[in-house]
XYZ file of C-alpha atoms in Angstrom:
457
model
C -22.214 44.240 52.579
C -20.598 41.126 54.625
C -20.575 42.138 58.970
C -17.081 43.528 59.078
C -18.253 47.208 56.843
C -21.125 47.137 58.954
C -19.386 47.715 61.940
C -17.112 49.642 60.590
C -19.670 51.780 59.410
C -21.753 51.387 62.426
C -18.655 52.629 64.590
C -18.225 55.813 61.818
C -22.025 56.601 62.077
C -21.916 56.619 66.194
C -19.045 58.680 66.091
C -19.727 61.248 63.658
C -23.563 61.503 65.382
C -21.190 61.850 68.974
C -20.105 65.228 66.785
C -23.130 66.604 66.220
C -25.409 66.082 68.599
C -22.523 68.160 70.429
C -21.811 71.066 68.039
C -26.626 71.081 67.621
C -25.944 71.598 71.072
C -23.677 74.778 70.900
C -21.073 72.846 72.463
C -18.201 74.118 69.858
C -19.496 77.896 70.388
C -20.345 81.108 71.976
C -23.786 82.254 72.634
C -24.224 85.434 71.801
C -23.232 88.142 73.485
C -26.346 88.782 77.072
C -28.270 85.245 76.464
C -26.384 84.396 80.192
C -25.454 85.605 82.592
C -21.666 86.961 83.720
C -22.853 85.279 87.576
C -25.365 83.338 88.023
C -25.652 84.124 91.355
C -25.969 88.048 90.721
C -28.367 87.164 87.972
C -30.127 84.049 90.264
C -29.368 84.195 93.548
C -26.786 81.586 95.477
C -29.145 78.857 96.092
C -31.243 78.831 92.692
C -27.555 78.499 90.735
C -26.190 75.870 93.105
C -28.853 74.014 92.970
C -29.275 74.199 88.644
C -25.072 73.473 88.770
C -25.984 70.623 91.205
C -28.931 68.972 88.259
C -26.250 69.164 85.560
C -23.934 66.832 87.549
C -26.615 64.872 88.271
C -27.118 64.186 85.332
C -24.128 62.905 84.894
C -24.129 60.036 87.037
C -25.074 58.468 83.883
C -21.892 58.455 82.620
C -20.054 55.336 83.451
C -22.857 53.729 81.679
C -22.369 54.750 78.401
C -19.090 54.759 78.181
C -19.834 50.398 78.979
C -21.917 51.107 75.831
C -20.327 52.724 73.464
C -17.396 50.552 74.418
C -19.377 47.874 74.266
C -21.096 48.950 70.451
C -17.456 50.000 68.998
C -15.541 47.332 70.520
C -17.222 44.597 69.608
C -19.225 43.116 66.231
C -22.618 43.112 66.427
C -23.743 42.291 63.309
C -22.422 38.495 62.724
C -25.749 36.443 61.700
C -24.309 32.994 62.165
C -22.091 31.497 66.326
C -20.215 28.803 65.385
C -19.973 25.690 66.503
C -17.238 25.051 68.737
C -17.486 20.916 68.911
C -20.290 18.409 68.234
C -23.115 18.493 69.860
C -22.693 15.501 70.982
C -20.117 15.738 73.079
C -21.366 19.424 75.199
C -21.955 19.218 79.100
C -25.959 18.353 80.203
C -28.094 21.777 79.528
C -31.237 22.582 82.201
C -32.487 24.449 80.271
C -35.285 26.062 84.001
C -38.533 27.829 83.265
C -40.002 29.256 86.603
C -43.260 30.290 86.468
C -46.455 31.087 88.352
C -48.512 28.729 86.609
C -51.566 30.709 85.225
C -50.480 30.825 81.440
C -49.855 26.708 81.533
C -50.862 27.351 77.338
C -48.163 29.766 77.048
C -45.476 27.072 78.908
C -46.229 23.652 76.963
C -46.545 25.346 73.688
C -43.122 27.120 74.406
C -41.660 23.904 75.700
C -42.373 21.663 72.815
C -41.167 24.725 70.222
C -37.449 25.350 71.788
C -37.330 21.614 72.433
C -37.437 21.225 68.202
C -35.548 23.971 68.004
C -32.582 22.070 70.536
C -32.986 18.510 68.335
C -32.685 20.487 64.966
C -28.912 21.887 66.518
C -28.203 18.617 67.572
C -28.254 18.667 71.131
C -29.013 15.482 72.942
C -27.760 15.874 76.516
C -30.572 18.547 78.135
C -33.486 18.190 79.557
C -35.915 21.432 80.266
C -37.400 21.176 83.749
C -41.040 23.958 84.447
C -40.450 25.033 87.931
C -44.782 26.187 88.521
C -46.036 27.378 92.129
C -49.483 25.829 90.824
C -49.193 22.249 89.406
C -49.407 22.532 84.995
C -49.094 18.425 84.622
C -47.278 18.457 81.135
C -47.866 15.544 78.951
C -45.316 12.831 79.793
C -41.676 13.318 78.319
C -38.086 11.618 79.437
C -36.738 15.123 78.381
C -39.298 17.550 80.547
C -39.407 17.270 84.214
C -42.612 19.376 86.189
C -41.511 20.728 89.439
C -44.317 21.753 91.932
C -42.912 23.878 94.676
C -44.936 23.078 97.679
C -47.737 25.342 99.722
C -45.589 24.812 102.762
C -41.962 25.107 101.694
C -40.187 28.484 103.025
C -36.435 29.083 102.861
C -33.962 30.066 105.119
C -33.905 33.918 104.866
C -37.573 34.401 103.965
C -37.213 34.797 100.515
C -40.242 34.780 98.523
C -41.755 35.036 95.159
C -39.716 33.597 91.813
C -36.644 33.647 94.437
C -38.481 31.097 96.842
C -39.264 28.764 93.855
C -35.343 28.979 92.493
C -33.535 28.787 95.819
C -36.349 25.377 96.028
C -34.740 23.420 92.569
C -31.526 23.826 94.418
C -32.520 21.517 97.430
C -30.432 18.246 97.437
C -33.590 15.996 97.840
C -35.040 18.587 94.647
C -31.900 18.644 92.739
C -31.356 15.740 89.673
C -28.351 17.631 88.416
C -24.438 17.543 88.368
C -21.948 19.981 90.356
C -20.657 20.544 86.862
C -23.811 20.197 84.774
C -24.710 23.209 83.273
C -28.547 25.794 83.670
C -29.706 27.839 80.898
C -32.378 30.583 82.810
C -35.813 31.262 80.611
C -39.079 33.400 81.150
C -41.899 31.815 79.970
C -42.374 33.332 77.296
C -37.743 32.817 75.991
C -37.651 30.925 72.481
C -34.497 30.290 71.982
C -32.967 30.288 68.621
C -30.404 28.308 67.291
C -27.370 30.453 67.266
C -28.011 30.580 71.306
C -27.914 27.112 71.534
C -24.659 26.642 69.724
C -23.448 30.042 71.746
C -24.342 28.792 74.644
C -22.916 25.179 74.039
C -19.809 26.844 73.038
C -19.769 28.697 76.692
C -20.398 25.471 78.590
C -18.271 23.568 76.803
C -15.057 26.078 76.868
C -15.949 25.601 81.055
C -13.196 28.688 81.816
C -16.944 31.050 83.100
C -18.799 30.119 85.742
C -21.985 32.792 85.041
C -23.211 33.299 80.886
C -25.177 35.801 79.335
C -26.078 37.176 75.765
C -28.775 39.141 74.079
C -32.713 39.257 74.577
C -34.726 40.991 71.254
C -38.270 42.049 71.750
C -40.115 42.730 68.181
C -39.917 38.682 66.849
C -43.261 36.843 65.495
C -46.832 39.394 66.371
C -46.154 42.558 68.071
C -49.273 43.056 70.779
C -48.065 46.672 71.523
C -45.657 48.772 68.976
C -45.531 51.597 71.721
C -43.483 48.739 74.051
C -41.787 46.717 72.166
C -39.469 49.837 69.783
C -38.974 51.807 74.223
C -37.272 48.043 74.425
C -35.658 48.818 71.641
C -32.925 50.910 74.450
C -32.548 47.639 76.251
C -31.215 44.913 72.868
C -29.054 47.951 72.942
C -27.815 48.151 76.167
C -27.189 44.185 76.020
C -24.590 44.890 73.315
C -22.996 47.704 74.636
C -23.751 47.904 78.544
C -24.134 43.906 78.769
C -20.608 43.010 76.707
C -18.356 45.250 78.129
C -18.394 44.292 81.515
C -18.038 40.444 80.565
C -15.827 40.651 77.786
C -12.820 43.016 79.467
C -14.328 42.064 83.019
C -16.128 39.471 83.145
C -18.154 40.600 85.889
C -21.752 41.245 86.904
C -20.402 45.194 87.117
C -23.876 46.724 86.547
C -25.988 43.632 87.746
C -27.772 41.301 84.372
C -31.008 39.982 83.200
C -33.263 37.896 84.975
C -33.369 35.913 81.487
C -30.739 33.652 79.476
C -28.956 33.032 82.458
C -26.362 29.772 81.705
C -24.901 29.183 85.305
C -22.640 25.914 86.742
C -24.798 23.944 88.819
C -22.273 24.130 91.687
C -21.512 27.122 91.403
C -25.473 28.745 91.535
C -25.987 26.013 94.582
C -22.938 27.719 96.449
C -24.316 31.483 95.448
C -27.605 30.895 95.702
C -31.571 32.834 96.275
C -31.873 32.412 99.287
C -30.717 36.329 100.737
C -34.184 37.322 102.250
C -37.151 40.102 100.555
C -34.286 42.733 99.333
C -32.699 39.529 97.097
C -36.094 38.980 96.092
C -38.047 41.998 94.062
C -34.985 41.672 92.005
C -33.160 38.545 92.621
C -31.537 38.233 88.677
C -29.086 41.425 90.092
C -28.689 41.027 93.908
C -27.074 36.906 92.814
C -25.125 38.420 90.327
C -23.877 41.264 92.952
C -23.160 37.819 95.381
C -21.695 35.906 92.875
C -19.203 39.287 91.679
C -18.768 38.703 95.469
C -17.186 35.539 95.250
C -15.406 35.504 93.299
C -17.185 33.812 89.915
C -15.963 34.876 86.887
C -18.954 35.881 84.050
C -19.124 36.389 80.095
C -21.208 37.263 77.535
C -22.516 34.152 75.478
C -22.660 34.602 71.093
C -26.451 34.388 70.148
C -29.625 35.732 70.933
C -33.203 34.463 72.392
C -36.581 36.004 72.054
C -39.321 38.206 74.600
C -42.485 39.727 75.037
C -42.440 44.201 75.594
C -45.463 44.482 77.536
C -48.439 44.334 76.289
C -49.850 47.101 78.210
C -49.359 50.294 79.333
C -49.470 49.112 82.852
C -47.845 46.231 82.798
C -44.315 48.729 81.624
C -44.850 50.439 84.270
C -45.066 48.137 86.981
C -42.408 45.700 85.198
C -40.214 49.105 84.869
C -40.895 49.911 89.414
C -40.003 46.929 89.930
C -36.694 46.164 88.417
C -35.745 50.122 90.139
C -37.683 48.695 93.653
C -35.177 45.483 93.258
C -32.689 47.454 91.662
C -32.747 49.724 94.619
C -32.187 46.445 97.997
C -30.037 45.144 96.100
C -27.597 48.176 96.232
C -29.142 49.335 99.575
C -28.044 46.159 100.429
C -25.245 45.592 103.643
C -23.995 41.737 102.045
C -22.137 43.278 99.702
C -19.710 45.810 99.507
C -19.271 49.151 97.775
C -17.367 48.393 95.400
C -18.446 45.703 94.310
C -21.994 47.505 93.646
C -20.409 51.419 92.622
C -20.914 50.923 88.808
C -24.481 49.937 90.081
C -25.433 52.675 91.955
C -24.679 55.172 89.851
C -26.592 53.670 86.926
C -29.496 53.631 89.741
C -29.180 56.994 91.423
C -29.099 58.033 87.645
C -32.431 56.242 87.145
C -33.848 58.095 90.410
C -32.946 61.115 90.173
C -34.720 61.909 86.014
C -37.670 63.202 87.497
C -35.117 66.142 88.244
C -32.877 65.445 85.434
C -35.286 65.974 82.807
C -36.299 69.088 84.268
C -33.234 70.773 82.431
C -34.973 70.523 79.266
C -37.064 73.212 80.831
C -33.905 74.998 82.301
C -31.581 74.496 80.458
C -32.783 77.390 78.613
C -34.879 79.800 80.667
C -31.966 79.937 82.978
C -28.635 79.394 81.166
C -25.070 78.792 82.940
C -21.919 79.792 81.404
C -20.295 77.250 78.938
C -17.552 75.479 80.489
C -15.523 73.203 77.552
C -15.608 69.230 78.979
C -18.673 69.540 81.040
C -20.711 70.715 78.031
C -19.143 67.793 75.812
C -19.972 65.557 78.461
C -23.859 66.087 78.457
C -24.216 66.324 74.345
C -22.320 63.065 74.756
C -24.848 61.553 77.304
C -27.764 62.843 74.769
C -25.798 61.243 72.438
C -25.036 58.177 73.351
C -28.621 57.219 74.726
C -30.335 58.716 71.785
C -27.696 55.912 69.096
C -28.711 53.006 71.883
C -32.514 53.449 70.636
C -31.686 53.655 67.055
C -29.369 50.597 67.549
C -31.775 48.851 69.030
C -33.541 49.486 66.293
C -31.839 48.488 63.404
C -30.808 44.807 65.770
C -34.881 44.483 66.667
C -35.607 44.964 63.795
C -33.304 43.851 60.749
C -36.030 40.591 59.666
C -38.152 42.855 59.342
C -36.934 45.597 56.607
C -34.333 43.447 55.372
C -35.458 44.395 51.484
C -36.666 47.640 52.372
C -34.982 50.817 53.624
C -38.210 52.241 53.288
C -39.328 50.028 56.662
C -36.105 50.235 58.349
C -37.100 54.949 58.065
C -40.134 53.996 59.404
C -39.395 51.651 62.530
C -36.209 55.082 63.523
C -39.020 57.619 63.238
C -41.366 55.079 65.562
C -38.129 54.233 68.051
C -37.438 57.945 68.148
C -41.067 59.259 69.213
C -40.925 57.161 71.911
C -39.213 59.013 73.376
C -41.368 61.356 75.367
C -43.055 58.243 76.387
C -40.094 55.774 77.373
C -39.156 59.275 79.203
C -42.704 59.326 80.629
C -42.862 55.934 81.576
C -39.520 56.028 83.942
C -40.257 58.525 85.500
C -43.483 57.925 86.788
C -41.980 53.891 88.018
C -39.610 56.622 89.314
C -42.200 58.203 91.669
C -44.117 54.944 91.959
C -41.153 52.727 93.025
C -39.210 55.257 95.203
C -42.448 55.640 97.264
C -44.477 52.454 97.416
C -44.428 49.077 99.092
C -41.209 47.416 98.055
C -42.200 44.021 98.726
C -44.458 42.994 96.212
C -43.296 41.016 92.571
C -46.019 42.060 90.450
C -46.185 39.145 87.104
C -46.243 40.678 83.628
C -48.793 38.967 81.321
C -46.709 37.663 78.153
C -49.003 35.236 77.116
C -50.572 36.348 74.281
C -53.972 34.010 74.144
C -55.787 35.780 76.811
C -54.570 39.316 75.100
C -56.917 38.367 72.207
C -59.775 36.800 73.524
């Protein structure tokens, strides 16, 4: 089955799923007589009726995100398996693969640098270097293509930026930076592994040179899976990359909903202009804050074909702390006076949809107990949100585990069932992250351990 047929089948299934989901939710049928009060105010009282309707409207805060996910999944083919180079690698611009680390897992960094460098040579790259920026010296073996940059303990940015933002800013200082304005930087996490497709996608993006910033898809199910629960939960993020991320970059060339901190490709001159020096408010989710400032400056973004591989958190605690940091960082970004409302409006809607999850989750119990009169458009939009979000898990599994079920539909069924069974866990964790994030300290940067060797000891 070729990629075009797969995409057409996927689109048909997605539309059918949305319609069927709405039907089984009772959107198109009239409720049984006597099951829904004619006057909610008379039955529940004015205050409680207002609360019930507010909860329903709050559930629609995520609607713009769902529409963009739907658009991205249907408008662009996600099943093309090979990225074709548009120009010879020898003629490509200079690329610096930059890894920022605290230096706690030197073996992981060394092994991944070696693996990624081999992948670059396999792809035919010549104009590249790997740069490891670390708080603690790792003492990488001497190599003309590897540069280790140790951030001095005494280094302070002008605005007081901390954590990863501080390290990223140090690389951009005049006496540290060795790159030319037209060179390119590919930001990777400690555990990020390149693929040939990702390298080809990056070279095509840099060679084109139309946009200053780009990003592609990251999957989490390659290699040994340490924690199946967190990996299956992260299948949603894969679909989110193929949907919302692709949609905003392909159609608008703007980070309307922000972007991730890994698989980030930037032109040196543009990155230095935007900078990471934005104080504490830009230090918790430095990636998201950076994207908003870049959009404010008028820079353009594009989607990069080809995927990279990472690991999901190994423990439930790490998974919770990761989500908490994201929530707090995006909260600081949305509430920053440095970013205009017109630039962060959609990001704000997504944040508030996430922040109100503990309230909207209550509707699972409240809707059957306190039914409200039907309104077709409103009820359909609610079912649409639920249908798209459920499909995201399914699609994410199909993309993440394709290399594992190619010869077995039974395996595919097991992965899909597993992903659906993780949804209650994911809702619970996301709700817990909201509660901890909203009421906890917002000046901490939790580093998730992705070193599989330390987890096996």
